[in-house]
Amino acid sequence: MTNLPAAVLDSLHGLAFGDAFGDRWFGILRREGPAALEARTLPREEVWRWSDDTAQALVLVRELAEGGGAVDQDRLALRLAAAYADDMHRGYGASMHDVLRRIGAGEPWREVVAGQFGGLGSWGNGAAMRAAPLGAWHAADLDAAAGQAARQGAVSHHHPEAVAGAVAVALAAALATRSRGGPAPARPDFLSAVAERLPDGDVRSGVRIAARMPERTSVRHAAEVLGSGYRMSGPDTVPYALWCAAGHLDDLHEGLWFTVAGRGDIDTTCAMAGGVIAARTGVATLPSAWHAAREPLPPLVPE
């Protein structure tokens, strides 16, 4: 993994930490309720396994490495299907089980993804959850970050709001990477800079609302207003995750605890926030217990 840009690796590791940390909380909240979250009780599992969020981000980073930062959609579709076939028990959503099985069986990916949900395509958050390292890769060119994020998103999610969510996360990670070594942008400025490059729609509206929220806004109120992924859609996940990230661009540890407090699709909101924040901070300051607990990432070389 040493041949990849440092910010890309940082973002990928931050995404994986957020994913693995957040994913543990589904079980904790079922067993122990919100008191454990309020007390910030660490997950007790010996290994914090990451989910499909990280599995797909690994595929995307391999694709970027082989393509010099450019996404070959046909190749990416086959890579995603192959990764799914190798380890399909990573928490993939129901529609992605169908999509990736059919692509793996040889069906054209464009027809498969366009046919989802009566021809509307999925507007889920899967295209966005893997996009942060791509933004870190293209931090020097925001147009490229947006364009390549849209290309990779369309491979699995046909709905324009799902693609817009991927673009939003990539832009946020690119902006976070640009700020490395300098002062963190103010939350309203950071989110406004993301929103101004998004197409009109629900994701853009959500990010703009997030940018206008008063500094004193509680995480519970933000989750209620923006949505924290209970509907598992791009518009219902991305604005909240970016709001959390934008308020913690100097503190990955606190940012992940803050994000998980909004409940919802916890592994994915934390993966998005972690990927964005770590593009600026790296992951070295996370507690040693976290580094020991998180499932390692596999060697990251072009396949």
CSV table of C-alpha atoms in Angstrom, one decimal:
chain,number,residue,atom,x,y,z
A,1,MET,CA,0.0,0.0,0.0
A,2,THR,CA,3.0,2.3,0.1
A,3,ASN,CA,2.8,3.3,-3.5
A,4,LEU,CA,-0.5,5.1,-3.0
A,5,PRO,CA,-0.8,8.7,-2.0
A,6,ALA,CA,-0.7,9.2,1.7
A,7,ALA,CA,-4.0,11.0,1.9
A,8,VAL,CA,-5.7,8.1,0.0
A,9,LEU,CA,-4.4,5.5,2.4
A,10,ASP,CA,-5.3,7.7,5.4
A,11,SER,CA,-8.9,8.2,4.0
A,12,LEU,CA,-9.2,4.4,3.4
A,13,HIS,CA,-8.1,3.6,6.9
A,14,GLY,CA,-10.3,6.2,8.4
A,15,LEU,CA,-13.2,4.8,6.4
A,16,ALA,CA,-12.4,1.3,7.7
A,17,PHE,CA,-12.1,2.4,11.3
A,18,GLY,CA,-15.5,4.2,11.0
A,19,ASP,CA,-17.1,1.2,9.4
A,20,ALA,CA,-15.8,-1.4,11.8
A,21,PHE,CA,-16.5,0.8,14.9
A,22,GLY,CA,-20.0,1.8,13.7
A,23,ASP,CA,-20.9,-1.7,12.8
A,24,ARG,CA,-20.3,-3.0,16.3
A,25,TRP,CA,-23.0,-0.6,17.6
A,26,PHE,CA,-25.9,-2.3,16.0
A,27,GLY,CA,-25.5,-5.3,18.4
A,28,ILE,CA,-24.6,-3.1,21.4
A,29,LEU,CA,-27.7,-1.0,21.0
A,30,ARG,CA,-29.9,-4.1,20.7
A,31,ARG,CA,-28.3,-5.7,23.8
A,32,GLU,CA,-27.7,-2.7,26.1
A,33,GLY,CA,-29.7,0.2,24.7
A,34,PRO,CA,-28.7,3.8,24.3
A,35,ALA,CA,-27.1,4.0,27.8
A,36,ALA,CA,-24.0,2.2,26.5
A,37,LEU,CA,-23.7,4.8,23.8
A,38,GLU,CA,-24.1,7.7,26.2
A,39,ALA,CA,-21.4,6.2,28.4
A,40,ARG,CA,-19.2,5.6,25.4
A,41,THR,CA,-18.7,2.0,26.2
A,42,LEU,CA,-16.2,0.5,23.7
A,43,PRO,CA,-17.3,-2.5,21.7
A,44,ARG,CA,-16.2,-5.7,23.5
A,45,GLU,CA,-15.7,-7.9,20.4
A,46,GLU,CA,-12.1,-9.1,20.1
A,47,VAL,CA,-12.0,-8.2,16.4
A,48,TRP,CA,-13.9,-5.2,14.9
A,49,ARG,CA,-14.8,-6.6,11.5
A,50,TRP,CA,-15.5,-4.2,8.7
A,51,SER,CA,-18.4,-4.5,6.4
A,52,ASP,CA,-19.2,-4.1,2.7
A,53,ASP,CA,-18.5,-0.4,3.0
A,54,THR,CA,-14.8,-1.1,3.4
A,55,ALA,CA,-14.8,-4.1,1.0
A,56,GLN,CA,-16.1,-1.9,-1.8
A,57,ALA,CA,-13.7,1.0,-0.9
A,58,LEU,CA,-10.8,-1.5,-1.2
A,59,VAL,CA,-12.1,-2.4,-4.7
A,60,LEU,CA,-12.4,1.2,-5.7
A,61,VAL,CA,-8.9,2.1,-4.5
A,62,ARG,CA,-7.5,-0.9,-6.4
A,63,GLU,CA,-9.3,0.4,-9.5
A,64,LEU,CA,-7.9,3.9,-9.0
A,65,ALA,CA,-4.4,2.5,-8.6
A,66,GLU,CA,-4.6,0.5,-11.8
A,67,GLY,CA,-6.2,3.3,-13.8
A,68,GLY,CA,-4.0,6.1,-12.5
A,69,GLY,CA,-7.0,7.7,-10.8
A,70,ALA,CA,-9.4,7.1,-13.6
A,71,VAL,CA,-12.4,4.7,-13.2
A,72,ASP,CA,-13.0,2.1,-15.9
A,73,GLN,CA,-16.6,1.4,-15.3
A,74,ASP,CA,-16.7,-2.1,-16.9
A,75,ARG,CA,-13.7,-3.2,-15.0
A,76,LEU,CA,-15.0,-1.7,-11.7
A,77,ALA,CA,-18.3,-3.5,-12.1
A,78,LEU,CA,-16.5,-6.9,-12.5
A,79,ARG,CA,-14.2,-6.1,-9.6
A,80,LEU,CA,-17.2,-5.3,-7.3
A,81,ALA,CA,-19.0,-8.5,-8.4
A,82,ALA,CA,-15.8,-10.6,-7.8
A,83,ALA,CA,-15.3,-9.1,-4.3
A,84,TYR,CA,-18.9,-9.8,-3.5
A,85,ALA,CA,-18.6,-13.4,-4.7
A,86,ASP,CA,-15.4,-13.9,-2.6
A,87,ASP,CA,-17.0,-12.7,0.6
A,88,MET,CA,-20.7,-12.0,0.4
A,89,HIS,CA,-21.3,-12.0,4.1
A,90,ARG,CA,-20.1,-8.5,4.7
A,91,GLY,CA,-23.5,-6.9,5.2
A,92,TYR,CA,-24.4,-6.1,1.6
A,93,GLY,CA,-27.9,-4.6,1.1
A,94,ALA,CA,-30.6,-6.6,-0.4
A,95,SER,CA,-30.6,-4.8,-3.8
A,96,MET,CA,-26.8,-5.1,-4.0
A,97,HIS,CA,-27.0,-8.9,-3.5
A,98,ASP,CA,-29.2,-9.0,-6.6
A,99,VAL,CA,-27.1,-6.5,-8.6
A,100,LEU,CA,-23.7,-8.0,-7.9
A,101,ARG,CA,-24.8,-11.6,-8.4
A,102,ARG,CA,-26.3,-10.8,-11.8
A,103,ILE,CA,-23.2,-8.8,-12.9
A,104,GLY,CA,-21.0,-11.7,-11.7
A,105,ALA,CA,-23.2,-14.1,-13.8
A,106,GLY,CA,-22.4,-12.0,-16.9
A,107,GLU,CA,-25.4,-9.7,-17.3
A,108,PRO,CA,-24.5,-6.2,-18.5
A,109,TRP,CA,-24.1,-3.9,-15.5
A,110,ARG,CA,-25.8,-0.9,-17.1
A,111,GLU,CA,-29.0,-2.9,-17.7
A,112,VAL,CA,-28.9,-4.5,-14.2
A,113,VAL,CA,-28.5,-1.2,-12.3
A,114,ALA,CA,-31.0,0.7,-14.5
A,115,GLY,CA,-33.6,-1.9,-14.0
A,116,GLN,CA,-33.6,-1.7,-10.2
A,117,PHE,CA,-36.7,-0.4,-8.4
A,118,GLY,CA,-38.9,-0.3,-11.4
A,119,GLY,CA,-36.4,1.5,-13.6
A,120,LEU,CA,-35.6,4.3,-11.2
A,121,GLY,CA,-32.4,2.6,-9.9
A,122,SER,CA,-31.2,2.4,-6.4
A,123,TRP,CA,-30.8,5.7,-4.5
A,124,GLY,CA,-29.1,3.9,-1.6
A,125,ASN,CA,-25.9,5.1,0.1
A,126,GLY,CA,-23.6,2.4,-1.2
A,127,ALA,CA,-22.1,4.6,-4.0
A,128,ALA,CA,-21.3,7.3,-1.4
A,129,MET,CA,-19.9,5.1,1.4
A,130,ARG,CA,-16.9,4.0,-0.7
A,131,ALA,CA,-16.1,7.4,-2.3
A,132,ALA,CA,-13.9,9.2,0.2
A,133,PRO,CA,-10.5,7.8,-0.9
A,134,LEU,CA,-11.3,8.7,-4.4
A,135,GLY,CA,-11.8,12.3,-3.3
A,136,ALA,CA,-8.5,12.2,-1.5
A,137,TRP,CA,-6.9,10.9,-4.7
A,138,HIS,CA,-8.2,13.8,-6.8
A,139,ALA,CA,-7.8,16.6,-4.2
A,140,ALA,CA,-5.9,18.8,-6.6
A,141,ASP,CA,-8.8,18.8,-9.1
A,142,LEU,CA,-12.3,19.1,-7.8
A,143,ASP,CA,-13.8,18.6,-11.2
A,144,ALA,CA,-12.0,15.3,-11.5
A,145,ALA,CA,-13.1,14.3,-8.0
A,146,ALA,CA,-16.7,15.0,-8.9
A,147,GLY,CA,-16.5,13.4,-12.3
A,148,GLN,CA,-14.8,10.2,-11.2
A,149,ALA,CA,-17.0,9.9,-8.2
A,150,ALA,CA,-20.0,10.0,-10.4
A,151,ARG,CA,-18.5,7.4,-12.8
A,152,GLN,CA,-17.9,4.9,-10.0
A,153,GLY,CA,-21.2,5.6,-8.4
A,154,ALA,CA,-23.2,4.8,-11.6
A,155,VAL,CA,-21.7,1.3,-11.7
A,156,SER,CA,-23.9,0.2,-8.9
A,157,HIS,CA,-26.5,3.0,-8.4
A,158,HIS,CA,-28.5,4.4,-11.3
A,159,HIS,CA,-30.5,7.0,-9.4
A,160,PRO,CA,-29.1,10.5,-9.7
A,161,GLU,CA,-29.4,11.1,-5.9
A,162,ALA,CA,-27.2,8.1,-5.1
A,163,VAL,CA,-24.7,9.4,-7.6
A,164,ALA,CA,-24.9,12.9,-6.1
A,165,GLY,CA,-24.2,11.4,-2.6
A,166,ALA,CA,-21.1,9.8,-3.9
A,167,VAL,CA,-20.0,13.1,-5.5
A,168,ALA,CA,-20.7,15.0,-2.2
A,169,VAL,CA,-18.5,12.6,-0.1
A,170,ALA,CA,-15.7,12.7,-2.7
A,171,LEU,CA,-15.7,16.5,-2.7
A,172,ALA,CA,-15.7,16.6,1.1
A,173,ALA,CA,-12.7,14.3,1.2
A,174,ALA,CA,-10.9,16.3,-1.5
A,175,LEU,CA,-11.5,19.5,0.4
A,176,ALA,CA,-10.3,17.9,3.7
A,177,THR,CA,-7.2,16.7,1.9
A,178,ARG,CA,-6.5,20.1,0.6
A,179,SER,CA,-6.5,21.5,4.1
A,180,ARG,CA,-3.9,19.1,5.4
A,181,GLY,CA,-1.2,21.0,7.3
A,182,GLY,CA,-3.3,24.2,7.7
A,183,PRO,CA,-6.3,25.4,9.7
A,184,ALA,CA,-9.5,23.4,9.5
A,185,PRO,CA,-12.2,25.1,7.4
A,186,ALA,CA,-15.2,26.3,9.4
A,187,ARG,CA,-18.1,23.9,9.1
A,188,PRO,CA,-20.5,26.2,7.2
A,189,ASP,CA,-17.8,27.2,4.7
A,190,PHE,CA,-16.7,23.6,4.2
A,191,LEU,CA,-20.3,22.3,3.6
A,192,SER,CA,-21.2,25.2,1.4
A,193,ALA,CA,-18.1,24.5,-0.7
A,194,VAL,CA,-19.4,20.9,-1.2
A,195,ALA,CA,-23.0,22.0,-1.9
A,196,GLU,CA,-22.1,24.5,-4.6
A,197,ARG,CA,-20.6,21.8,-6.8
A,198,LEU,CA,-23.5,19.4,-6.5
A,199,PRO,CA,-26.4,19.1,-8.9
A,200,ASP,CA,-29.8,20.4,-7.8
A,201,GLY,CA,-31.6,17.8,-5.8
A,202,ASP,CA,-32.2,16.3,-2.4
A,203,VAL,CA,-28.6,15.7,-1.5
A,204,ARG,CA,-27.6,19.2,-2.3
A,205,SER,CA,-30.5,20.6,-0.4
A,206,GLY,CA,-29.6,18.5,2.6
A,207,VAL,CA,-26.0,19.6,2.6
A,208,ARG,CA,-27.1,23.2,2.3
A,209,ILE,CA,-29.4,22.8,5.3
A,210,ALA,CA,-26.5,21.3,7.2
A,211,ALA,CA,-24.3,24.2,6.3
A,212,ARG,CA,-26.9,26.6,7.8
A,213,MET,CA,-27.4,24.8,11.1
A,214,PRO,CA,-26.4,26.8,14.1
A,215,GLU,CA,-23.1,25.8,15.9
A,216,ARG,CA,-25.1,24.8,19.0
A,217,THR,CA,-27.2,22.2,17.1
A,218,SER,CA,-27.2,18.9,18.9
A,219,VAL,CA,-26.4,15.7,17.1
A,220,ARG,CA,-29.9,14.4,17.9
A,221,HIS,CA,-31.5,17.3,16.3
A,222,ALA,CA,-29.2,17.2,13.2
A,223,ALA,CA,-30.0,13.5,12.8
A,224,GLU,CA,-33.7,14.2,13.0
A,225,VAL,CA,-33.6,17.0,10.5
A,226,LEU,CA,-31.1,15.6,8.0
A,227,GLY,CA,-31.7,11.9,8.5
A,228,SER,CA,-28.9,9.6,9.7
A,229,GLY,CA,-29.5,6.7,7.3
A,230,TYR,CA,-32.6,5.0,8.6
A,231,ARG,CA,-33.9,5.0,5.1
A,232,MET,CA,-30.5,4.0,3.8
A,233,SER,CA,-30.7,6.5,0.9
A,234,GLY,CA,-28.1,9.0,-0.3
A,235,PRO,CA,-30.2,12.0,0.7
A,236,ASP,CA,-30.9,10.5,4.1
A,237,THR,CA,-27.3,9.7,4.9
A,238,VAL,CA,-24.8,11.9,3.2
A,239,PRO,CA,-25.8,15.4,4.6
A,240,TYR,CA,-25.7,14.1,8.2
A,241,ALA,CA,-22.4,12.3,7.8
A,242,LEU,CA,-20.8,15.3,6.2
A,243,TRP,CA,-22.2,17.6,8.9
A,244,CYS,CA,-20.5,15.4,11.5
A,245,ALA,CA,-17.2,15.3,9.7
A,246,ALA,CA,-17.2,19.0,9.0
A,247,GLY,CA,-17.5,19.8,12.7
A,248,HIS,CA,-14.5,17.5,13.6
A,249,LEU,CA,-11.9,17.9,10.9
A,250,ASP,CA,-9.1,18.0,13.5
A,251,ASP,CA,-10.3,15.0,15.6
A,252,LEU,CA,-11.1,11.7,14.1
A,253,HIS,CA,-11.7,10.0,17.4
A,254,GLU,CA,-14.3,12.5,18.6
A,255,GLY,CA,-15.8,12.7,15.1
A,256,LEU,CA,-16.6,9.0,15.1
A,257,TRP,CA,-18.1,9.1,18.6
A,258,PHE,CA,-20.2,12.1,17.6
A,259,THR,CA,-21.4,10.4,14.3
A,260,VAL,CA,-22.4,7.2,16.0
A,261,ALA,CA,-24.6,9.1,18.4
A,262,GLY,CA,-27.0,9.9,15.6
A,263,ARG,CA,-27.9,6.2,15.3
A,264,GLY,CA,-29.4,5.2,12.0
A,265,ASP,CA,-27.2,3.4,9.4
A,266,ILE,CA,-24.2,3.7,11.8
A,267,ASP,CA,-21.5,1.8,10.0
A,268,THR,CA,-22.1,3.8,6.8
A,269,THR,CA,-22.4,7.3,8.4
A,270,CYS,CA,-19.2,6.5,10.4
A,271,ALA,CA,-17.4,5.2,7.3
A,272,MET,CA,-18.3,8.4,5.4
A,273,ALA,CA,-17.3,10.7,8.3
A,274,GLY,CA,-14.1,8.6,9.0
A,275,GLY,CA,-13.0,8.7,5.4
A,276,VAL,CA,-13.4,12.4,5.1
A,277,ILE,CA,-11.8,13.4,8.4
A,278,ALA,CA,-8.9,11.0,8.1
A,279,ALA,CA,-8.1,12.4,4.6
A,280,ARG,CA,-7.0,15.5,6.7
A,281,THR,CA,-5.8,14.0,10.0
A,282,GLY,CA,-4.7,10.4,9.3
A,283,VAL,CA,-5.5,7.7,11.8
A,284,ALA,CA,-2.4,7.7,14.0
A,285,THR,CA,-4.0,9.5,16.9
A,286,LEU,CA,-6.8,6.9,17.3
A,287,PRO,CA,-6.4,5.0,20.6
A,288,SER,CA,-4.1,2.0,20.5
A,289,ALA,CA,-7.0,-0.2,21.5
A,290,TRP,CA,-8.8,0.7,18.3
A,291,HIS,CA,-5.8,-0.2,16.2
A,292,ALA,CA,-5.5,-3.5,17.9
A,293,ALA,CA,-9.2,-4.3,17.6
A,294,ARG,CA,-9.9,-3.4,14.0
A,295,GLU,CA,-9.7,-6.1,11.4
A,296,PRO,CA,-6.6,-5.5,9.3
A,297,LEU,CA,-6.9,-4.5,5.7
A,298,PRO,CA,-5.6,-6.9,3.0
A,299,PRO,CA,-2.6,-6.0,0.9
A,300,LEU,CA,-3.7,-3.4,-1.5
A,301,VAL,CA,-2.3,-4.1,-4.9
A,302,PRO,CA,-3.9,-3.9,-8.3
A,303,GLU,CA,-5.6,-7.2,-9.2
